Amino acid sequence: MTLRFACKNGRAQLVVGPDNTLVDLADASGGKFSSEPIDAFRRWNEVRDFAATFSGTGTPCVINELDAPSPWPTQVFGIGLNYRSHAEESGMEIPKSPLTFTKYSSSVAHGNADIPLYGKSVDWEVELVVVISDGGRDIAQADAWNHVAGIAVGQDISDRQLQFASQPPQFSLGKSRKNYSPFGPWLVDAQAVTQRDALHMTCTLNGEVVQDTTTDDLIFSVSDIISYLSGIVQLLPGDVIFTGTPGGVGVSRKPPVFLQPGDVLVSTIDGIGTTTNVCVQG
Ligand code: ZN
């Protein structure tokens, strides 16, 4: 069984079967694993082995009751301008190194979290989200995927006015309001993802496709990003990386389009997961 990993009420869960039922990892393993998600990330290879031999079924999964799959990451990284299509629509040069900012961890939310709107310039950014298993420093490019627990789809929700409120701009606060880092609904084990450079990712706004890409348009691949970041900071178990958004964001449209209360964003990576976010007045 491919390992899929979720978190509910702060406890690590396996997601099993075609019905996506939940199995409490600590209970099912007889205490071999603790309930803490971070322990699972530290011991990811063991969790994979356990999932491979697990044959039971779980309890029904109500996606809106899940936490983010890594609910309390120590570090959350965002990578800007990391798709050629988005760099072009932004009128910016292709970055020579990954343009990295922080999304503060209190902005992390489960995949289907509501998005509170403050002001009139809140924008969508569908992204491939990566969660680190055992971290480290100076991780070689060729070894990078061995430090990834799993991947999910997410939204790097961006308050554009706040993002560019100071000069030079500091992106972090504009991308860290409540629920502005939703991802989920669960992680799919990185070792089970074979089409890493050809993942198809879409975002619809009220049913209309606004972003549609494959990950071969990434400027810096997941391996590039992990190698680059770990050469500077230590990556830690459960850390989250939002790897960048493709073209089609609202601010680059003519005229610009921003999120309104009642808008519905649906984000999908084929074969990985789908999230649905409803925008509400903040
Ligand atoms: Zn982004």
Coordinates of C-alpha atoms and ligand atoms in Angstrom, one line a residue, residues 78-81 86 101 125-127 156 158 175 242-245, ligand 1:
G78 CA 8.1 29.8 0.0
I79 CA 9.8 30.1 -3.4
G80 CA 8.8 33.0 -5.6
L81 CA 8.9 33.3 -9.4
H86 CA 4.7 33.1 -13.8
F101 CA 10.8 33.9 1.6
E125 CA -1.3 30.7 -6.0
V126 CA -1.6 26.9 -6.4
E127 CA 1.6 25.1 -5.5
D156 CA 0.3 30.2 -1.1
S158 CA -1.0 36.3 -0.9
K175 CA 1.7 35.5 2.8
F242 CA 5.8 25.9 -1.0
T243 CA 7.7 25.4 -4.3
G244 CA 6.2 28.3 -6.4
T245 CA 3.2 29.0 -8.5
Ligands
ZN1 ZN 3.9 31.4 -4.1

